[in-house]
Short mmCIF file of C-alpha atoms and ligand atoms in Angstrom, two decimals:
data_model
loop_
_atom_site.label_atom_id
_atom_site.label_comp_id
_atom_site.label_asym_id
_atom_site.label_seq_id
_atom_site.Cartn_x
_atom_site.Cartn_y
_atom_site.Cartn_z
CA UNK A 1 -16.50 21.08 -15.29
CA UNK A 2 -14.71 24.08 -14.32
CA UNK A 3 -11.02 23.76 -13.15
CA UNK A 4 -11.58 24.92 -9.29
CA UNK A 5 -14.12 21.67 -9.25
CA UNK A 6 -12.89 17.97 -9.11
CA UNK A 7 -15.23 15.41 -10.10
CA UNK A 8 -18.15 15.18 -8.01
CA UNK A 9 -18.49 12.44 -5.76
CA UNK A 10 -20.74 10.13 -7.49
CA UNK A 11 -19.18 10.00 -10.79
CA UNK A 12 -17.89 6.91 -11.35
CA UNK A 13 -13.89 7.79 -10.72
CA UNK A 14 -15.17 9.42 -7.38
CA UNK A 15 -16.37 6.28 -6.18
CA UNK A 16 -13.36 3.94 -7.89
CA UNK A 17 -11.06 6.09 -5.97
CA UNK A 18 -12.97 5.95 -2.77
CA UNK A 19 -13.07 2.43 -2.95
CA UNK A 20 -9.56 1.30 -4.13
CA UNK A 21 -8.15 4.15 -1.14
CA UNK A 22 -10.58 2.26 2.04
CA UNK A 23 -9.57 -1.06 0.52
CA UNK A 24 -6.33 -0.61 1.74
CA UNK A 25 -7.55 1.33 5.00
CA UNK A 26 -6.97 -0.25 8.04
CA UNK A 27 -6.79 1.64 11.70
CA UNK A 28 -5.94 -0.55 14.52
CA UNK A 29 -7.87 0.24 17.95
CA UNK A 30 -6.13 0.80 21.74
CA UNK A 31 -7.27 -1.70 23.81
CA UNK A 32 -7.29 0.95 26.65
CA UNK A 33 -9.69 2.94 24.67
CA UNK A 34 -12.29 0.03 25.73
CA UNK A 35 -11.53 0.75 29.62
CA UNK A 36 -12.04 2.83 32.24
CA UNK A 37 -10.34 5.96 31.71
CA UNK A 38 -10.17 9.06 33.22
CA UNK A 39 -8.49 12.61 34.26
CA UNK A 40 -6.63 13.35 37.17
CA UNK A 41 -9.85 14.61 38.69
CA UNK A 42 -11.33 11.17 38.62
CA UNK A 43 -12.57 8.10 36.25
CA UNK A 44 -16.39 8.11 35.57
CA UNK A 45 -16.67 4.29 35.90
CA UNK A 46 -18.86 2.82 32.25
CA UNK A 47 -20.97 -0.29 33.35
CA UNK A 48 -20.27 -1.82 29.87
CA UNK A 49 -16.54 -1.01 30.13
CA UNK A 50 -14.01 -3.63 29.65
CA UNK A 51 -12.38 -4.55 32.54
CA UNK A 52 -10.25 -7.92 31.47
CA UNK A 53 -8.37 -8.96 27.81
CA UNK A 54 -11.15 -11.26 26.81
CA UNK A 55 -13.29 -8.70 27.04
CA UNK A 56 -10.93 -5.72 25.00
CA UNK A 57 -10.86 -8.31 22.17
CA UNK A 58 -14.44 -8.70 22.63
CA UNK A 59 -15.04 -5.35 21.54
CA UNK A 60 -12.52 -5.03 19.27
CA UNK A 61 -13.77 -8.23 17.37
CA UNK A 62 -17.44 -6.14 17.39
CA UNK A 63 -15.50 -2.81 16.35
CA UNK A 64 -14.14 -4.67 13.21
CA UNK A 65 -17.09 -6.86 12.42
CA UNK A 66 -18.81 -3.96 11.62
CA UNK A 67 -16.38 -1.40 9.95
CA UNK A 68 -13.87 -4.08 8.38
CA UNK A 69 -11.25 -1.45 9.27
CA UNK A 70 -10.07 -2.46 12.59
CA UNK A 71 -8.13 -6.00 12.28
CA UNK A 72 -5.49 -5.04 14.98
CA UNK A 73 -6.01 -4.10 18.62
CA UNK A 74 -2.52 -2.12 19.97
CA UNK A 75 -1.90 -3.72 23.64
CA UNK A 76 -0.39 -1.66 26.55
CA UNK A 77 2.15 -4.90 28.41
CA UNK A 78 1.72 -3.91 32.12
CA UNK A 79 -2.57 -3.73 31.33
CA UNK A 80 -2.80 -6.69 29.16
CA UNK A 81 -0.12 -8.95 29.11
CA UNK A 82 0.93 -8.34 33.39
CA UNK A 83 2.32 -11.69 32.71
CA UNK A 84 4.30 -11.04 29.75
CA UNK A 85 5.71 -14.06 27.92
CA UNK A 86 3.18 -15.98 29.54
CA UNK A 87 0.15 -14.31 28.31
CA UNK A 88 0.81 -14.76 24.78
CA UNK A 89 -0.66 -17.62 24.28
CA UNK A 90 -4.25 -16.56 25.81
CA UNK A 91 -3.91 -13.17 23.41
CA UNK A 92 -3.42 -15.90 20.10
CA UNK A 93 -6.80 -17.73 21.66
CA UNK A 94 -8.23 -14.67 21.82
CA UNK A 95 -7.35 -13.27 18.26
CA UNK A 96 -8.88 -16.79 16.59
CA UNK A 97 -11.52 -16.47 19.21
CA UNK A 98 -12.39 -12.26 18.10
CA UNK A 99 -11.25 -12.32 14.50
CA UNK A 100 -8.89 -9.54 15.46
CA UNK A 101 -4.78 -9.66 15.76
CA UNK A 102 -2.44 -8.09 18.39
CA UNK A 103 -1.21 -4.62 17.15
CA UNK A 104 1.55 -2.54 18.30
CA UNK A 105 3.30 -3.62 21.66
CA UNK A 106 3.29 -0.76 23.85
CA UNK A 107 5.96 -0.87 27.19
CA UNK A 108 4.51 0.80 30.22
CA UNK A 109 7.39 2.68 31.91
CA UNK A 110 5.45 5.38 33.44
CA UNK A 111 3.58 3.98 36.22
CA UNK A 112 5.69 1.82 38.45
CA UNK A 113 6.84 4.34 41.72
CA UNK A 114 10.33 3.29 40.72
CA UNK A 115 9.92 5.65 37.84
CA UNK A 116 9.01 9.20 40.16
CA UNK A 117 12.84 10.72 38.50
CA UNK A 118 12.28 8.87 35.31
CA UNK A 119 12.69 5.07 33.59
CA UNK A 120 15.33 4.36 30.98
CA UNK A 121 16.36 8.57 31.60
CA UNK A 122 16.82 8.00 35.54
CA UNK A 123 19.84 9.04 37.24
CA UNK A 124 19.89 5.79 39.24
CA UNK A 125 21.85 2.80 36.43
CA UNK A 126 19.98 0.56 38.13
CA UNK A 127 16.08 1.38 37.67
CA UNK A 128 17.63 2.56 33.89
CA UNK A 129 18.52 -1.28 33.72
CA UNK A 130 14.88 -2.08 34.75
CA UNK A 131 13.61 -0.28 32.63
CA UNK A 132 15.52 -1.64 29.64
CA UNK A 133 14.47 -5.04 30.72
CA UNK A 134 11.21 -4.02 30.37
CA UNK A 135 11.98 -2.47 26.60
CA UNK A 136 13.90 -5.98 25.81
CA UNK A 137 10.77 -7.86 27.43
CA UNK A 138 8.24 -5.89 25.36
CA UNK A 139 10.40 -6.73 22.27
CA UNK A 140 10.03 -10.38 23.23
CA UNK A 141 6.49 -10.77 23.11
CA UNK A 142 6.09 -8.54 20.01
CA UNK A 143 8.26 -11.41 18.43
CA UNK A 144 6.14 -13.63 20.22
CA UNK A 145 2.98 -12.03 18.50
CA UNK A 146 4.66 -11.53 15.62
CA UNK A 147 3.06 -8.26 15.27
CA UNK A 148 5.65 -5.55 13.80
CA UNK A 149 5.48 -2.60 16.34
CA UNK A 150 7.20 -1.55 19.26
CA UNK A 151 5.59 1.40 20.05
CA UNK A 152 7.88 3.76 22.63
CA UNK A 153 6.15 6.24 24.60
CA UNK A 154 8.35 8.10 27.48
CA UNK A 155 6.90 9.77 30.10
CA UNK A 156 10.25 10.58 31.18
CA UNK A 157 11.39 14.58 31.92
CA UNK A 158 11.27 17.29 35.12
CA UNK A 159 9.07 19.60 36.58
CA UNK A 160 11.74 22.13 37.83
CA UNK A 161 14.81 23.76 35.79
CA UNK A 162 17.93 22.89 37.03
CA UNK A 163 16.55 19.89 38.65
CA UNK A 164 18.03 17.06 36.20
CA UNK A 165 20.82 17.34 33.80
CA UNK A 166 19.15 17.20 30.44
CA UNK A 167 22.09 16.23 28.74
CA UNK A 168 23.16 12.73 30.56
CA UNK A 169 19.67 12.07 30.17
CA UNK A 170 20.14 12.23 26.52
CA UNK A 171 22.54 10.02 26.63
CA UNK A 172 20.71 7.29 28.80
CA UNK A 173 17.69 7.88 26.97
CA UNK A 174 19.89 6.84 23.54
CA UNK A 175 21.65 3.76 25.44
CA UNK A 176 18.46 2.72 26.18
CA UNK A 177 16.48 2.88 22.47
CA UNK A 178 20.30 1.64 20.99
CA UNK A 179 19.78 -1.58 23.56
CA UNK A 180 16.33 -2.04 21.99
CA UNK A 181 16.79 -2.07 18.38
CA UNK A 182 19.77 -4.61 18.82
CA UNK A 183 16.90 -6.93 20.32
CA UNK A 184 15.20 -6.37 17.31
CA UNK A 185 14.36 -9.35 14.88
CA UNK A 186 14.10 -8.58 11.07
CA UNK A 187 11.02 -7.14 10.02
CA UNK A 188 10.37 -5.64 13.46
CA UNK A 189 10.06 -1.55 14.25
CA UNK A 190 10.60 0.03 17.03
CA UNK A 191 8.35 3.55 16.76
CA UNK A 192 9.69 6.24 19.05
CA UNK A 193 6.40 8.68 20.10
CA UNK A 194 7.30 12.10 20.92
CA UNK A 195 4.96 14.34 23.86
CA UNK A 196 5.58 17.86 24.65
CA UNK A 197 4.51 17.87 28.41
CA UNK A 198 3.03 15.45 30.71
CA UNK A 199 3.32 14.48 33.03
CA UNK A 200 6.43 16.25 33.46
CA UNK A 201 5.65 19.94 32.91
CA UNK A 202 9.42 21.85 32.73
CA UNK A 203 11.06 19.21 29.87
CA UNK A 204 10.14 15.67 28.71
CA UNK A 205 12.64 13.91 26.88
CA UNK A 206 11.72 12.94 23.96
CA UNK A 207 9.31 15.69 23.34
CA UNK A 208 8.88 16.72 19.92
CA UNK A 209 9.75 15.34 16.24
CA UNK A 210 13.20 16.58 16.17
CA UNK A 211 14.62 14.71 18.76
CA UNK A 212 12.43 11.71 17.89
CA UNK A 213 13.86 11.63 14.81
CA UNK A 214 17.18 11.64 16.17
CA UNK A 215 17.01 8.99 18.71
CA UNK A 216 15.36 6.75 16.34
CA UNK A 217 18.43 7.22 13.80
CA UNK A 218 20.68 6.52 16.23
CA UNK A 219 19.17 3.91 17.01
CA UNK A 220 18.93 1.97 14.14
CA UNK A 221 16.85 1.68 10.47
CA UNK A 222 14.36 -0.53 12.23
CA UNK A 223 13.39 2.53 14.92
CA UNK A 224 11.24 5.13 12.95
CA UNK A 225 9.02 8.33 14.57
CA UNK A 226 5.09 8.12 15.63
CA UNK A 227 3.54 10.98 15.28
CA UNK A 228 0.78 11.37 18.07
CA UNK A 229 -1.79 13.95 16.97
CA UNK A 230 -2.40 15.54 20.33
CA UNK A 231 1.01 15.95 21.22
CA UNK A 232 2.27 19.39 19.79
CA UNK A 233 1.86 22.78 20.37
CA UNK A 234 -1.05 24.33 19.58
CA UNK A 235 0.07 26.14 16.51
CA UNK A 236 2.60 23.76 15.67
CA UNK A 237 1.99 22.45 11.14
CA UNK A 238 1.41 19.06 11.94
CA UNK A 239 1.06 18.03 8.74
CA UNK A 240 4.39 19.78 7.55
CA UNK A 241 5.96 17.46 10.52
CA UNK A 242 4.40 14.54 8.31
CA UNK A 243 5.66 15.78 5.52
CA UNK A 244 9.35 15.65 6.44
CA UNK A 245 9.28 12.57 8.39
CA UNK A 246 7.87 10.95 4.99
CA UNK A 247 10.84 12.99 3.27
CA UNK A 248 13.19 11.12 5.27
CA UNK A 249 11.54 7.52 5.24
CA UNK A 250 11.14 7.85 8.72
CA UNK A 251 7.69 8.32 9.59
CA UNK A 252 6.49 5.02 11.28
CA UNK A 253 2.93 5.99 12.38
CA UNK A 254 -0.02 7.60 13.67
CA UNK A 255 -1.87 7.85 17.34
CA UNK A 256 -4.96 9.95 16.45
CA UNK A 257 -7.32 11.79 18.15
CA UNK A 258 -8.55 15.37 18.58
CA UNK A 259 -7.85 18.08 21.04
CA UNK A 260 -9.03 21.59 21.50
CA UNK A 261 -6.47 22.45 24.17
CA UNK A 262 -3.11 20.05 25.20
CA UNK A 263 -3.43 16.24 24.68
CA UNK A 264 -7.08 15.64 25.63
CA UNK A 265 -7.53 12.82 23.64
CA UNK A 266 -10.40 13.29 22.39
CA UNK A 267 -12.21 11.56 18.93
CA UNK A 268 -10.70 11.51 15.72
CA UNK A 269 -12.32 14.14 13.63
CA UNK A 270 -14.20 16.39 16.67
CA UNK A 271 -12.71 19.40 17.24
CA UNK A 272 -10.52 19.97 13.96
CA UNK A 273 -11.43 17.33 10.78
CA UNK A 274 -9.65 19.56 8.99
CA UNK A 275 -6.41 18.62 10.42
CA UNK A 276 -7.11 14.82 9.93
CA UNK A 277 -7.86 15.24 6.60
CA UNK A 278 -4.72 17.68 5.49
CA UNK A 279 -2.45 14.81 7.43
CA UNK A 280 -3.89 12.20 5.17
CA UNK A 281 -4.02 14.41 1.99
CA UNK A 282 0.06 14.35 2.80
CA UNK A 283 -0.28 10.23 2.82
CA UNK A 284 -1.93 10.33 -0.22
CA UNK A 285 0.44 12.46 -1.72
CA UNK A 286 3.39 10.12 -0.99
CA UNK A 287 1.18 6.90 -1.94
CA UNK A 288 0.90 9.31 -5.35
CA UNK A 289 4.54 10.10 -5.45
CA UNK A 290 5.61 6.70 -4.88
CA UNK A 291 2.81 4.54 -6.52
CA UNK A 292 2.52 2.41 -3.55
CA UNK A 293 0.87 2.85 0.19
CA UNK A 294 3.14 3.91 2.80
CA UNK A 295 4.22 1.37 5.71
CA UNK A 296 3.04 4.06 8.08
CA UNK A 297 0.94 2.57 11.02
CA UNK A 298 -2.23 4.13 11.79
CA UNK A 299 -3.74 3.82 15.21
CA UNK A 300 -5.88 5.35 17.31
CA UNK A 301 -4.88 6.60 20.61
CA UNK A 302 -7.51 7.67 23.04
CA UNK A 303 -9.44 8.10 26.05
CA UNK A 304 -13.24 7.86 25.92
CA UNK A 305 -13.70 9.58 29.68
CA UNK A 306 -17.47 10.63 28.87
CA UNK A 307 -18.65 9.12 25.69
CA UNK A 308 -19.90 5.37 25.29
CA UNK A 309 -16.92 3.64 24.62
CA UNK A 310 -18.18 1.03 21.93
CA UNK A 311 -20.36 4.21 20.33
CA UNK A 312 -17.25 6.21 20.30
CA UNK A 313 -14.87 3.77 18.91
CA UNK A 314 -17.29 2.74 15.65
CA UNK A 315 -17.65 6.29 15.06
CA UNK A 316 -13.97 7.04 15.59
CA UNK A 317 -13.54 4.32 12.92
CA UNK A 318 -16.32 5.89 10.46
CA UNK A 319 -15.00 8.94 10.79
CA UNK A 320 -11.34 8.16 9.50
CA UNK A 321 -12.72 6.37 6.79
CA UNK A 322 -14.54 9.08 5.67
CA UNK A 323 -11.37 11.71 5.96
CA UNK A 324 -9.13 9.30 4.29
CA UNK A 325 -12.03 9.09 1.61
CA UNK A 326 -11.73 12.26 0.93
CA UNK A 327 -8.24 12.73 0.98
CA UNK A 328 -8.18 10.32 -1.94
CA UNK A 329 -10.30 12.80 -3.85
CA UNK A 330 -7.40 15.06 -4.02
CA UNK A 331 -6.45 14.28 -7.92
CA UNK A 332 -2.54 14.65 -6.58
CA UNK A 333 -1.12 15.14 -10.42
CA UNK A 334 -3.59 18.60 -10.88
CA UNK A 335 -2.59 19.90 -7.70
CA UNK A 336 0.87 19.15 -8.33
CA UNK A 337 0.35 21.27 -11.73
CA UNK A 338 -1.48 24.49 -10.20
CA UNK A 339 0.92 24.16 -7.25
CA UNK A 340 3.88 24.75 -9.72
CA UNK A 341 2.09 27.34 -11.23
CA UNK A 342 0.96 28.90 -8.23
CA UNK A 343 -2.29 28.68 -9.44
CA UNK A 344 -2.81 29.70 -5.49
CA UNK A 345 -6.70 29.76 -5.58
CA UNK A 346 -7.69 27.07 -8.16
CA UNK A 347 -4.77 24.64 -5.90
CA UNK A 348 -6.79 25.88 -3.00
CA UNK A 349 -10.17 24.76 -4.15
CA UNK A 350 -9.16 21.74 -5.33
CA UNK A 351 -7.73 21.32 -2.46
CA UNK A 352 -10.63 21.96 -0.15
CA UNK A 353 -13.20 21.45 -2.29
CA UNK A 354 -12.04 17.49 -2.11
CA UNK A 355 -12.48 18.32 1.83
CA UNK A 356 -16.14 19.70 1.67
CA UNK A 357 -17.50 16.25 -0.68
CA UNK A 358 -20.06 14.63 1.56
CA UNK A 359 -18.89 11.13 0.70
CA UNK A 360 -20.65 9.52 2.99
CA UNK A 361 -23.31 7.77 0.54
CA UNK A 362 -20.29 6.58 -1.32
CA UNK A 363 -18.54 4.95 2.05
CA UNK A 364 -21.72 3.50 2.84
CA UNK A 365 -22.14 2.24 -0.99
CA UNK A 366 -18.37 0.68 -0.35
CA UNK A 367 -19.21 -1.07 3.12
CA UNK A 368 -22.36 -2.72 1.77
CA UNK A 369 -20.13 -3.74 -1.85
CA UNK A 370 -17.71 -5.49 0.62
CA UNK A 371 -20.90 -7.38 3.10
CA UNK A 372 -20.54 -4.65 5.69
CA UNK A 373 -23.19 -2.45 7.29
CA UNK A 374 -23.99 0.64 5.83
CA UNK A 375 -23.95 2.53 9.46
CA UNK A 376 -22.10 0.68 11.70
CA UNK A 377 -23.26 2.96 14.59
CA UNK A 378 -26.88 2.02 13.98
CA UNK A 379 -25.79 -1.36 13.51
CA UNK A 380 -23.71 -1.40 16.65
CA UNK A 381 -27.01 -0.10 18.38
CA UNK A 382 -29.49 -2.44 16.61
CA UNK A 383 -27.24 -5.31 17.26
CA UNK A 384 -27.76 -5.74 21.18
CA UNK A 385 -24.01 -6.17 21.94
CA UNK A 386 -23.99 -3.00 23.98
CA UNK A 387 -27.07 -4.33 26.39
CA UNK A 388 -25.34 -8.07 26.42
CA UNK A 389 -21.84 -6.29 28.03
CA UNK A 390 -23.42 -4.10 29.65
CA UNK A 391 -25.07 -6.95 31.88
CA UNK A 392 -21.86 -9.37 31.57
CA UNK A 393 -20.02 -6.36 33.35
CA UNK A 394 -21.93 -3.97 35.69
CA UNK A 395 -21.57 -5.87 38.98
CA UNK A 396 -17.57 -6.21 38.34
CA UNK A 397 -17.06 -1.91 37.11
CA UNK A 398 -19.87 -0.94 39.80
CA UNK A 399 -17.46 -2.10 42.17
CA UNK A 400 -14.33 -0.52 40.25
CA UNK A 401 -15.62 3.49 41.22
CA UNK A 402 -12.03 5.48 42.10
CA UNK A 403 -11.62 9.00 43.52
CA UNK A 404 -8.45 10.62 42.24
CA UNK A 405 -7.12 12.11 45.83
C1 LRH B 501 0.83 9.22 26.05
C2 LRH B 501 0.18 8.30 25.04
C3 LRH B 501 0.98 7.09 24.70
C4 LRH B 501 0.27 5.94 25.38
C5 LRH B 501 -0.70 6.57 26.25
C6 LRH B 501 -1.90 5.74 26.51
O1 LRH B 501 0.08 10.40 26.21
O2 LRH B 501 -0.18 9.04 23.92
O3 LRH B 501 0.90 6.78 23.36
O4 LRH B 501 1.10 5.06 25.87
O5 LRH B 501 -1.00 7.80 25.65
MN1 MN B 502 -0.10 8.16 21.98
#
């Protein structure tokens, strides 16, 4: 075997590595990636879509029955718990009910109209109170869940300079997170997401890792940065980013999807696998370094405007397997070696050549080890679930048809 080659995938270690790195693989799904969703320029309304809880955990039970990947769903509060407290008990009927557990709590403080100038970053004290309330609510029920994420997304920023004093907001911004993490219970994270732009389009925030990071130090050791892959700059090293957040113990987790342009949310793996797969190759680098996984979160965060939504969330699943698969063909303590000895080209293949393994028959070979279907997609379609919802829901979304203006 010559040095540029690693061992090829179905040689025995290929397949021990593949199997030990998806055994402890899990991705957890967004429930709103089982909804309507759409663009400013309008929703395209999915008869099977889920329109109610039940029915999220429906197909996130489904998801996970047939990739054994996806034991979590992440819930938005204002879309799936509108009663808050209350609704916790229905979500733990509905986790023994699916077979699946409530995820990361994620606070909605970006579509009430009390938030036009801003939530917990307003210039008025008083919607900034609401909006902590909310934060202090949301870190109720994740106690309540017992899940270990509070996951912070902002929408918070200006469209004009000069407009709002970015400094004050700052400040409010880091009263606020400071309030949350002192509602924290032991064991619980707060994750603090970063987004360049949008909806505000002159500053936002929190808007990118650098000032993530900070507020989450100041916050507290329990608050910790998630690193959404759509939201950076288009030539922005997002897996250097990953790299020093895991240098500083202070990467929390991972919304992925794909983009070609700004955050279009698009599927894991479509536009750029690449860029999937050199994140992970960092994850597998600190499980290496540090002989033990990473508490990093990894979720998927997206918006299935066009494609099937059950379809696109089994292959979404699939796909990360099969990146994080080959990610764990990267034999770390080489590379380390012709890194050192800038070895440049032989690092390089090793590197890449790990990328270019088909190890698909060797994924499948692991799901039907473990009772699981070789191709969940063709599963998923030979199954029938997909005509069953699709008749269970096409009266109620038929009637659910928006126009954006
Ligand atoms: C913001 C974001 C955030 C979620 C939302 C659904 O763009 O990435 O994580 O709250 O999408
Ligand atoms: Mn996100």
């Amino acid at each position: 075997m010559s040095q540029h080659q690693i061992s090829s995938p179905n040689s025995s270690t290929a397949s021990d590595h593949i199997a030990k790195a998806l055994d402890g693989f899990a991705i957890e799904l967004p429930s709103w990636g089982f909804a309507n969703t759409g663009t400013r320029f309008g929703k395209f309304v999915q008869a099977a879509a889920a329109t109610s809880l039940d029915e999220k955990f429906a197909d996130a039970g489904m998801v996970h029955r047939l990739t054994g990947a996806a034991p979590t769903v992440a819930l938005h509060v204002l879309w799936d718990l509108p009663g808050g407290l209350q609704d916790v008990a229905h979500v733990r009927k509905l986790e023994a009910q699916h077979g699946v557990r409530a995820g990361a709590i994620n606070p909605n403080l970006f579509q009430d109209q009390q938030y036009k100038f801003g939530s917990v970053a307003n210039p008025d004290p008083t919607i900034r109170a609401q909006a902590v309330a909310h934060l202090l609510d949301s870190v109720e029920i994740g106690k309540a869940l017992g899940g270990q994420d509070i996951s912070i997304w902002l929408a918070d920023g200006s469209n004009y300079p000069g407009t709002q004093s970015i400094r004050r907001r700052i400040q409010w911004t880091q009263d606020a997170l400071c309030q949350t993490h002192a509602a924290l219970a032991p064991g619980q994270r707060m994750l603090v997401e970063y987004k360049p732009f949008e909806p505000a389009f002159y500053h936002t925030d929190v808007a990118d890792w650098g000032m993530a990071l900070e507020f989450a130090r100041r916050a507290g050791p329990q608050a910790k940065v998630l690193v959404d892959t759509g939201h950076h700059y288009q030539a922005q090293n997002i897996e250097q980013i990953v790299a020093w957040l895991l240098q500083l113990d202070m990467l929390g987790g991972f919304h992925f999807n794909d983009r070609r342009y700004a955050d279009d949310d698009l599927t894991l793996g479509s536009i750029d696998p690449y860029q999937v797969f050199r994140i992970f190759a960092e994850m597998r680098y600190e499980a290496w370094l540090k002989s033990a996984a990473p508490n990093t979160a990894y979720m998927i965060d997206q918006s299935h405007n066009l494609k099937p939504k059950m379809e696109a969330m089994v292959q979404t699943v699939a796909v990360a397997q099969e990146l994080y698969a080959r990610a764990a063909l990267v034999d770390q303590h080489v590379l380390a070696a012709l890194q050192d000895t800038c070895d440049l080209v032989a690092a390089e293949e090793l590197y890449r050549s790990a990328f270019w393994q088909d190890v698909r028959p060797l994924v499948r070979e692991w799901r039907k080890a473990r009772g699981l279907a070789e191709d969940p997609l063709a599963a998923l379609h030979e199954s029938g679930y997909i005509a069953k919802i699709t008749t269970e829901r096409q009266a109620k979304n038929a009637g659910s048809v928006t126009a954006y203006a």
